[in-house]
Short mmCIF file of C-alpha atoms in Angstrom, two decimals:
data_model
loop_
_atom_site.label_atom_id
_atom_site.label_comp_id
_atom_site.label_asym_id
_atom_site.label_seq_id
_atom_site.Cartn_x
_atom_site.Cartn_y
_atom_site.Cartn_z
CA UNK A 1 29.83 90.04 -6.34
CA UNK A 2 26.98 91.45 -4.65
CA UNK A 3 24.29 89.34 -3.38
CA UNK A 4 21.09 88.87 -6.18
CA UNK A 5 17.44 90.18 -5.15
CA UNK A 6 15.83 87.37 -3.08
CA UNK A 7 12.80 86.22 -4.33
CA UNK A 8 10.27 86.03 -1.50
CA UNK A 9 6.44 85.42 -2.45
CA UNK A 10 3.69 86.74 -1.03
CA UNK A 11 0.33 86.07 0.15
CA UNK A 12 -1.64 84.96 -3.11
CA UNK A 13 1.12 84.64 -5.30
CA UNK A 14 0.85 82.03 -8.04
CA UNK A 15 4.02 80.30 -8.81
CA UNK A 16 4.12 78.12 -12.36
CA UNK A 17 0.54 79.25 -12.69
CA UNK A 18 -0.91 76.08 -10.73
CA UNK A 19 0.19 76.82 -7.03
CA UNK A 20 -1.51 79.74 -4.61
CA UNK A 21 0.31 80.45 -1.64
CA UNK A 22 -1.27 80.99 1.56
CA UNK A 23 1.75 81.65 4.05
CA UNK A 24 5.33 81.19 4.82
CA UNK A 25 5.98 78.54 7.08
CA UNK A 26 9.90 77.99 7.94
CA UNK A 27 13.34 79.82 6.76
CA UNK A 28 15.49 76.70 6.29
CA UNK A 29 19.48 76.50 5.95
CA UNK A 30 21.45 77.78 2.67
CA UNK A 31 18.98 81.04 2.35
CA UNK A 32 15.95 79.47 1.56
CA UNK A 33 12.42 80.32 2.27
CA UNK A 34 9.35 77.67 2.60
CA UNK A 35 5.83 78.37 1.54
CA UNK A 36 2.57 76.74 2.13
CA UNK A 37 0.69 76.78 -1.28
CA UNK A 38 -2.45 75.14 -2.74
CA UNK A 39 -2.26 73.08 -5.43
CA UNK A 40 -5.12 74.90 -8.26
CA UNK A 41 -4.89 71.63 -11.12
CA UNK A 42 -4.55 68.88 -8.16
CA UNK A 43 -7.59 69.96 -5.83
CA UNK A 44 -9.12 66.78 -3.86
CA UNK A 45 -11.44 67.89 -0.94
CA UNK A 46 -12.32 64.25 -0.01
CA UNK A 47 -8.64 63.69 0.90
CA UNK A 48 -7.70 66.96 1.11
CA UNK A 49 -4.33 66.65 -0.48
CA UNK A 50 -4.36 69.84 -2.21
CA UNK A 51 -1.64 71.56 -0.19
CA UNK A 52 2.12 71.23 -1.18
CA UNK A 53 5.49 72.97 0.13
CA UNK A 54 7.20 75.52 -1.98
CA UNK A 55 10.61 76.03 -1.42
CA UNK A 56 12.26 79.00 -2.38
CA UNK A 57 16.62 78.82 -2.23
CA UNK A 58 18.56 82.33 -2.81
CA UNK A 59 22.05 81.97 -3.91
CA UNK A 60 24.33 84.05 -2.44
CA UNK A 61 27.83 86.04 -3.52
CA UNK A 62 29.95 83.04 -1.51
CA UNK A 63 28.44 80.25 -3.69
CA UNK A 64 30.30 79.85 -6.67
CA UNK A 65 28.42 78.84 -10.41
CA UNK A 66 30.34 75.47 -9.75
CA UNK A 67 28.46 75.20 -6.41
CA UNK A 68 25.05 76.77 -7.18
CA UNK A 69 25.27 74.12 -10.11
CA UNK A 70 25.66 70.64 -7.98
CA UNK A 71 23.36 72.17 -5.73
CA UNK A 72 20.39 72.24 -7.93
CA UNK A 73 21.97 68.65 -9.48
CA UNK A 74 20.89 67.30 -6.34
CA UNK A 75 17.20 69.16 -6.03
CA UNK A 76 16.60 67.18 -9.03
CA UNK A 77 17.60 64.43 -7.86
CA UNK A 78 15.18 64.54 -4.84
CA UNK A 79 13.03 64.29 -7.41
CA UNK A 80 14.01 61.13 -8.50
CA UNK A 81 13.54 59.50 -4.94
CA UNK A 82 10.26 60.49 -4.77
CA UNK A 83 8.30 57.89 -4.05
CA UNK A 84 10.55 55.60 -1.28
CA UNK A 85 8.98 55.00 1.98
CA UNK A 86 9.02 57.32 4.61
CA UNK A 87 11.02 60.44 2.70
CA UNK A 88 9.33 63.19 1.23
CA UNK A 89 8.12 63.51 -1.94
CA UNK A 90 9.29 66.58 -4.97
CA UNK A 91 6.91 67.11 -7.45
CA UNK A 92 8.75 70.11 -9.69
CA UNK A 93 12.46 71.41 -9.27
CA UNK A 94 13.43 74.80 -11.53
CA UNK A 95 15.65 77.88 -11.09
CA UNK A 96 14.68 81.64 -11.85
CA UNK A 97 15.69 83.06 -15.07
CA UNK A 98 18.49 85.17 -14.31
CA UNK A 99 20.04 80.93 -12.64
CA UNK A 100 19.84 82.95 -8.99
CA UNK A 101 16.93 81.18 -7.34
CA UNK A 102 15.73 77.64 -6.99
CA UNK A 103 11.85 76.86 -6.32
CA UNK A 104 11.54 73.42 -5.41
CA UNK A 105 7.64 71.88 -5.43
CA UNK A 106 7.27 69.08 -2.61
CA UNK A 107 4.78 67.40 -0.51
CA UNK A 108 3.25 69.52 2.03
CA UNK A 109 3.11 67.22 5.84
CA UNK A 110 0.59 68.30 8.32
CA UNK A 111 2.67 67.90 11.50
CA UNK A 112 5.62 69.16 12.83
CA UNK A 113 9.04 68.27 13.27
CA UNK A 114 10.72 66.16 15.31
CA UNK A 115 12.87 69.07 16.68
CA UNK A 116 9.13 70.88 17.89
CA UNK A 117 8.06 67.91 19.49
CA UNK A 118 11.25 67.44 21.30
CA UNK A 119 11.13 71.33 22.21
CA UNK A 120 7.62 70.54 23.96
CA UNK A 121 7.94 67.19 24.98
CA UNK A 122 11.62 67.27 26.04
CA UNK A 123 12.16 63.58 25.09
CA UNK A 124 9.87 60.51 23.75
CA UNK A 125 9.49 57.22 25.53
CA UNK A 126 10.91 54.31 24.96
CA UNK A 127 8.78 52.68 22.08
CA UNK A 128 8.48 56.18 20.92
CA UNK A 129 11.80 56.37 20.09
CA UNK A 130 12.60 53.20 18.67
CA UNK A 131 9.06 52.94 15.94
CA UNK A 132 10.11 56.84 14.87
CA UNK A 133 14.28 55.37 14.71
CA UNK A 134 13.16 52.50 12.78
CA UNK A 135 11.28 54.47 10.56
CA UNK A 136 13.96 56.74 10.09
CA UNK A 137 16.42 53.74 9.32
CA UNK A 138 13.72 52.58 6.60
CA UNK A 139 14.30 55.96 4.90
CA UNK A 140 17.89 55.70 4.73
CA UNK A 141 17.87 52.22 3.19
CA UNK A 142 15.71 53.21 -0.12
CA UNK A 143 18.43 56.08 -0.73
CA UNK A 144 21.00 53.49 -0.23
CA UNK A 145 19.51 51.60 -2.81
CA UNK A 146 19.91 53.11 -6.08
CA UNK A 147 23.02 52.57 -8.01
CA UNK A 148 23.42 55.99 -7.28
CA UNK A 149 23.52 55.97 -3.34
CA UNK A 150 22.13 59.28 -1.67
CA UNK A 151 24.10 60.10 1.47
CA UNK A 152 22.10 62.51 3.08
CA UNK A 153 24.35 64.30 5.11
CA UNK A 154 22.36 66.64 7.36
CA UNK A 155 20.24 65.01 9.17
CA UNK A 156 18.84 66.30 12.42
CA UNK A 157 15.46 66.64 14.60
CA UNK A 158 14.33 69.61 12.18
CA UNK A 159 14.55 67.73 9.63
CA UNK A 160 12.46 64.74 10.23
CA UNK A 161 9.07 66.02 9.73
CA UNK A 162 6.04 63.72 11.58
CA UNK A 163 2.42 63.34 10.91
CA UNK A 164 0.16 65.05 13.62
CA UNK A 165 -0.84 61.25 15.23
CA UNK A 166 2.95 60.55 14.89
CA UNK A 167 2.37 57.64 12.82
CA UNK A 168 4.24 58.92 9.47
CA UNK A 169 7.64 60.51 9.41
CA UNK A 170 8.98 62.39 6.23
CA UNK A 171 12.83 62.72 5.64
CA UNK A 172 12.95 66.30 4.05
CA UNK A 173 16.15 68.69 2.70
CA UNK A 174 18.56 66.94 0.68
CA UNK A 175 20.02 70.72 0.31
CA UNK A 176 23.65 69.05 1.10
CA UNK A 177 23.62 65.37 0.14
CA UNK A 178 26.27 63.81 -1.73
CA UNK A 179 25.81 61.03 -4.43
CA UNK A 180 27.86 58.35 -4.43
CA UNK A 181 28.10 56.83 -8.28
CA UNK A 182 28.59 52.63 -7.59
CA UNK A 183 29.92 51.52 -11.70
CA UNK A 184 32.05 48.66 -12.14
CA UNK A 185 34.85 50.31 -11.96
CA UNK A 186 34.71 51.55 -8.54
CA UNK A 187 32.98 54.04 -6.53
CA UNK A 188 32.74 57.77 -7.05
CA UNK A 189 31.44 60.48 -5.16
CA UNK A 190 29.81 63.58 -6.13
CA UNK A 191 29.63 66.41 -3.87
CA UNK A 192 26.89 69.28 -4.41
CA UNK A 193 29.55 71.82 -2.20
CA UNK A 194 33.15 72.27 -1.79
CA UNK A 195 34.51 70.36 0.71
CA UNK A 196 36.86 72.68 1.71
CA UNK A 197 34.22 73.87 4.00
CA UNK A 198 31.78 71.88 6.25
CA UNK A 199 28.09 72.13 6.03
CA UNK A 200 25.60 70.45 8.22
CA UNK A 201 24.64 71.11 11.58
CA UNK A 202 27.46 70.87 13.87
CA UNK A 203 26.18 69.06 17.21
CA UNK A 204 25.31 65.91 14.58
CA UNK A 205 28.29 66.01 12.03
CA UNK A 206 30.53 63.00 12.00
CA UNK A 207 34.35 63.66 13.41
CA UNK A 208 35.36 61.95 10.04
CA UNK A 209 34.42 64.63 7.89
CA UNK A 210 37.45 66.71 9.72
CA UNK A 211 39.91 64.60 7.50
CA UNK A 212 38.38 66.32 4.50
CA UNK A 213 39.51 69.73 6.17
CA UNK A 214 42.99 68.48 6.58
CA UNK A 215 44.30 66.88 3.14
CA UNK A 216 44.44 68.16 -0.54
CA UNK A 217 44.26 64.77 -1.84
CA UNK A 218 41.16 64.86 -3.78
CA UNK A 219 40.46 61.39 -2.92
CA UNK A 220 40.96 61.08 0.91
CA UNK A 221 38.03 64.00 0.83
CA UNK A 222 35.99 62.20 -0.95
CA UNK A 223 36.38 59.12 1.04
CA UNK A 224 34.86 60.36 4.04
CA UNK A 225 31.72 61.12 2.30
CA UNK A 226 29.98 57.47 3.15
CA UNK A 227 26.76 56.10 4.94
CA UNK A 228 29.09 56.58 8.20
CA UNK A 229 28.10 60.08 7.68
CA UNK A 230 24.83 59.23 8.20
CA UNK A 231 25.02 56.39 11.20
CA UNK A 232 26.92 59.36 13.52
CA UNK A 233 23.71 61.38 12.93
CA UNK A 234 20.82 59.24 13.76
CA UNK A 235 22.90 57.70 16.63
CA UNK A 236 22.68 61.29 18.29
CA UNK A 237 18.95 61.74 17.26
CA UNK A 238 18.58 58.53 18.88
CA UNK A 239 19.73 59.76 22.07
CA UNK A 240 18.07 63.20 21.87
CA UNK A 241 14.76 61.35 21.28
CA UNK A 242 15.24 59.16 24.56
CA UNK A 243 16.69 62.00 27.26
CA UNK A 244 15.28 65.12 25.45
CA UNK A 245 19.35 66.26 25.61
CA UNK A 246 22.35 65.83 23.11
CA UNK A 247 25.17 63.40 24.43
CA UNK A 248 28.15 65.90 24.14
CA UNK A 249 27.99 69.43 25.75
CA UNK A 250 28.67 71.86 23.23
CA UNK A 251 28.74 75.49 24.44
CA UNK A 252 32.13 77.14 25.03
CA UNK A 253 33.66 75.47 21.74
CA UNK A 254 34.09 76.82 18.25
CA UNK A 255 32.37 74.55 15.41
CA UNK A 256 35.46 72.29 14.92
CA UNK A 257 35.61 71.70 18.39
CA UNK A 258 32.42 70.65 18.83
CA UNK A 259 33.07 68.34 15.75
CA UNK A 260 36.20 66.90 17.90
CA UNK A 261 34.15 66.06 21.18
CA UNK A 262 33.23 62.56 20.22
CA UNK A 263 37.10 62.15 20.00
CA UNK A 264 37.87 63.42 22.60
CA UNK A 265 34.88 61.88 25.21
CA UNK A 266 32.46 58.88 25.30
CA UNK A 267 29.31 58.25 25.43
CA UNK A 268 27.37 59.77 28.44
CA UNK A 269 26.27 56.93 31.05
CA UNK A 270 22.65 56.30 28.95
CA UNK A 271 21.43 53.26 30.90
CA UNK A 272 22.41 55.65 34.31
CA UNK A 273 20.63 58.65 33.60
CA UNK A 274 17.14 56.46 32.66
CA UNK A 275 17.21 52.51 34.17
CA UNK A 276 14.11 51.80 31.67
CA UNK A 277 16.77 52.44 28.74
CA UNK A 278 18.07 48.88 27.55
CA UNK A 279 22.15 48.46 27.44
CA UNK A 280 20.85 47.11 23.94
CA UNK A 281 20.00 50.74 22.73
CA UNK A 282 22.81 52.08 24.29
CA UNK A 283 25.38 49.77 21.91
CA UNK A 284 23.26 50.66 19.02
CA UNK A 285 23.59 54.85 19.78
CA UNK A 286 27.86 53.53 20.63
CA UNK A 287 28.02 51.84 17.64
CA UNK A 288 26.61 54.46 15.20
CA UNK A 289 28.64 57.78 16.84
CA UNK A 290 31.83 55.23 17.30
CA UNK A 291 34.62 57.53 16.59
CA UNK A 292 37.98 56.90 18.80
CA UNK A 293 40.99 54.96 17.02
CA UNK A 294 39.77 52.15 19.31
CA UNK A 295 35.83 51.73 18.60
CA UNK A 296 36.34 52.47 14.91
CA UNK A 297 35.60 48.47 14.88
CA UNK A 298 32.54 48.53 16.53
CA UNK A 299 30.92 50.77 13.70
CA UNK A 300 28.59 49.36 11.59
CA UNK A 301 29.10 48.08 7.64
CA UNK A 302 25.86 49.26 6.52
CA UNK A 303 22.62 49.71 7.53
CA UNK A 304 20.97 46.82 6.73
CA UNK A 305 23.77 45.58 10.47
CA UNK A 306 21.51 48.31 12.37
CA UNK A 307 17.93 47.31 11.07
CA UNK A 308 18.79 43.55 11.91
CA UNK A 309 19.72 44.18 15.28
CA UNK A 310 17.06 46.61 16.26
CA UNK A 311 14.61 44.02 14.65
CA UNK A 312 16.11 41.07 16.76
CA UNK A 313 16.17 42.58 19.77
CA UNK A 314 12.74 43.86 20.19
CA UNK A 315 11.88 40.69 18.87
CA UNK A 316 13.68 38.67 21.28
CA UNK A 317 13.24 40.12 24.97
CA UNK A 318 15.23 37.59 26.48
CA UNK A 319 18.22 38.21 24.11
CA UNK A 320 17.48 41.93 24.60
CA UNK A 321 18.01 41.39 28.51
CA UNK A 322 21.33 39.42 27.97
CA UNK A 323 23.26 41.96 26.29
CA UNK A 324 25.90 43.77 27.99
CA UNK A 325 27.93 46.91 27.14
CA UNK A 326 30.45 46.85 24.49
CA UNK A 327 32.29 49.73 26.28
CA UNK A 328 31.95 49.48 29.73
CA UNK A 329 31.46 52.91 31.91
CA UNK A 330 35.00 52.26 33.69
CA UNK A 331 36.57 52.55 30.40
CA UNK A 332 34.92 55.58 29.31
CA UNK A 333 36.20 59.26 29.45
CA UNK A 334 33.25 61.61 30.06
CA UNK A 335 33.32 65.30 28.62
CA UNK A 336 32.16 66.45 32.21
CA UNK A 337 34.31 65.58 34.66
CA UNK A 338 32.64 66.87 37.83
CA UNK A 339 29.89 64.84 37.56
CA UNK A 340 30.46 61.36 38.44
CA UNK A 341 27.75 59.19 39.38
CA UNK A 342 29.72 57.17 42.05
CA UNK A 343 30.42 60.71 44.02
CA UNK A 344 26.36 61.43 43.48
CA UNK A 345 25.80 58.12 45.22
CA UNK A 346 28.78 58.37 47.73
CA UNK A 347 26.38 62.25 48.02
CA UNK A 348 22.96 59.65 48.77
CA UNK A 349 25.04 57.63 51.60
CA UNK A 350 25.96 60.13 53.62
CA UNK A 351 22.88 62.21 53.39
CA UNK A 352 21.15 58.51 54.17
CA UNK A 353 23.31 57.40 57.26
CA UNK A 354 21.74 56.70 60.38
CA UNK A 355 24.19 59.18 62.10
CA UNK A 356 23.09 61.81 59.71
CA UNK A 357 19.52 61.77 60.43
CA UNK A 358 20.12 61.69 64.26
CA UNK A 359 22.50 64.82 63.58
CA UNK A 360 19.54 66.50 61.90
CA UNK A 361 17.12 65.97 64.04
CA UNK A 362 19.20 66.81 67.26
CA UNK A 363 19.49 70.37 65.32
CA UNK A 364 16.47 70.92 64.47
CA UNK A 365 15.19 69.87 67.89
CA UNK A 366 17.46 72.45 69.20
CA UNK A 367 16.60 75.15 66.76
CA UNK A 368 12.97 74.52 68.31
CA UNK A 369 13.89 74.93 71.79
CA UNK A 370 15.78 77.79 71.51
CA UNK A 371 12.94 79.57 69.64
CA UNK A 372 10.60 78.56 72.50
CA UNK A 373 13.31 80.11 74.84
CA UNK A 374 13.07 83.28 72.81
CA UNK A 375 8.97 83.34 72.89
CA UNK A 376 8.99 83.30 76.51
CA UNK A 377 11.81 85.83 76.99
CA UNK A 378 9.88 88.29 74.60
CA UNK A 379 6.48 88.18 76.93
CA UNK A 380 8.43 87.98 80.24
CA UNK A 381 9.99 91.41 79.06
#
């Protein structure tokens, strides 16, 4: 099957005769096209919310009905978390008439994303990181509230949008979430793609989702489709936001590799690479990506177990202070093995001893003196 026409909008376009646009601003993931637009019925120029996003999603020839279907399930079900703090909010969800194009009406942030800011800024300070983290963790617990739990799935720098001052962060794209049905007679999952194949952005996808690569038992793939999904993710944001880098190196590996690393390798020395960084934070970021047979029971429950302790120990310095590492560096495995911070300091001694300096400065005195010996050779001549 051949792919369908896009449908791209232009300048001026009016889409369900109420919104203008004025420009595209982004291409996002899964084909789809975002629009600034002006809102004709829902003008208000003492606020000036009369700007919203228009996004535009093309399906393509590998996207079966089945999958084009759950898909636009769950863009109407954005709809129906609009309203929870700190995620963004969809005012109108419809497909095209010939079902190959969803336009999807939401709230239009003036900012940027986290992923520009980080781009710029290379990393956030410390309280920086931890008021846009807790926000962040706010978000996730209003979609974990419904009886029908939201796992979002794909969540990543570009996808946290924040407010120009910084103060207000928007959770946006629920393109790939999964919705996980709690009845009383147990828990079911419904998945908007087929999880045959992985989707989500690589560097933050959780190692567990491999097991739904590697079984045809219907219910082992669906079991791996939980808030854990979501912990691994924020726990790498986390660590972006603080060193401006990602904590595993992935160039040189395919996609499933990079999916592997965390299995492979530990957590980079955090506390090492910036002393102002609590060991506190660093057991939260540990305790979130946890994915080794042996720190699988360090993970967290739910995420009510990371709010608590974030809240406690910025609230309680002294408690804060006391904390010590729940994996200790001697017991990790880093992914790059020639770098090791005792050799960089064994590096600082020598360059540091006594004997050293006197060594330099012996040759550079005698770099002098021979240069003088050369000056007065050249005019003697």
């Amino acid at each position: 099957m051949e792919d369908k026409q896009e449908l791209i909008f232009k300048e001026h376009d009016t889409v369900f005769d109420q919104y203008k646009i004025i420009k595209e601003i982004a291409r996002g993931g899964m084909n789809s096209y975002i629009y600034l637009a002006e809102d004709l019925k829902n003008k208000n120029h003492l606020t000036g919310n009369c700007f919203v996003a228009i996004k535009v999603i093309n399906r393509t020839s590998e996207m079966t009905i089945d999958d084009w279907n759950r898909f636009y399930d769950e863009c109407v079900t954005s709809i129906r978390v609009s309203g929870l703090p700190n995620v963004i909010e969809t005012y109108r969800v419809k497909k095209s008439e010939d079902d190959q194009n969803i336009i999807v009406v939401m709230e239009y942030v003036n900012g940027e994303s986290l992923r520009s800011v980080l781009n710029k800024q290379g990393q956030l300070t410390l309280n920086e990181a931890l008021f846009l983290f807790k926000k962040l963790l706010v978000a996730l617990k209003s979609l974990y509230s419904f009886n029908h739990k939201i796992i979002h799935r794909d969540l990543k720098p570009e996808n946290i949008l924040l407010s120009k001052d910084r103060t207000e962060l928007k959770l946006i794209d629920f393109g790939i979430a999964s919705v996980i049905n709690q009845t009383k007679k147990g828990i079911s999952t419904k998945l908007i793609t087929n999880e045959s194949q992985l989707f989500g952005t690589y560097p933050y996808l959780s190692p567990d989702l491999l097991k739904a690569l590697s079984t045809d038992n219907e219910e082992e793939k669906l079991s791996v489709i939980n808030e854990q999904c979501d912990f691994f993710s924020i726990g790498i944001i986390l660590y972006e936001m603080l060193t401006g880098n990602k904590p595993f190196v992935a160039s040189d590996y395919t996609k499933e590799e990079v999916i592997q690393l965390p299995l492979k390798y530990d957590l980079p020395d955090l506390h090492r690479i910036n002393p102002k960084i609590p060991l506190w934070i660093e057991n939260v970021i540990f305790r979130c990506i946890a994915s080794k047979p042996e720190d699988i029971k360090y993970r967290y429950n739910n995420i009510d177990e990371i709010i608590n302790e974030v809240n406690q120990m910025i609230a309680s310095p002294d408690l804060a202070s006391q904390q010590h590492l729940l994996k200790p560096y001697r017991n990790r495995v880093m992914q790059n093995a020639s770098f090791n911070i005792d050799k960089e300091k064994s590096k600082s001694k020598f360059y540091n001893a006594p004997w050293f300096f006197f060594s330099m400065a012996w040759l550079t005195g005698l770099l002098v003196l021979t240069a003088i010996i050369l000056v007065i050779i050249y005019h003697v001549i």
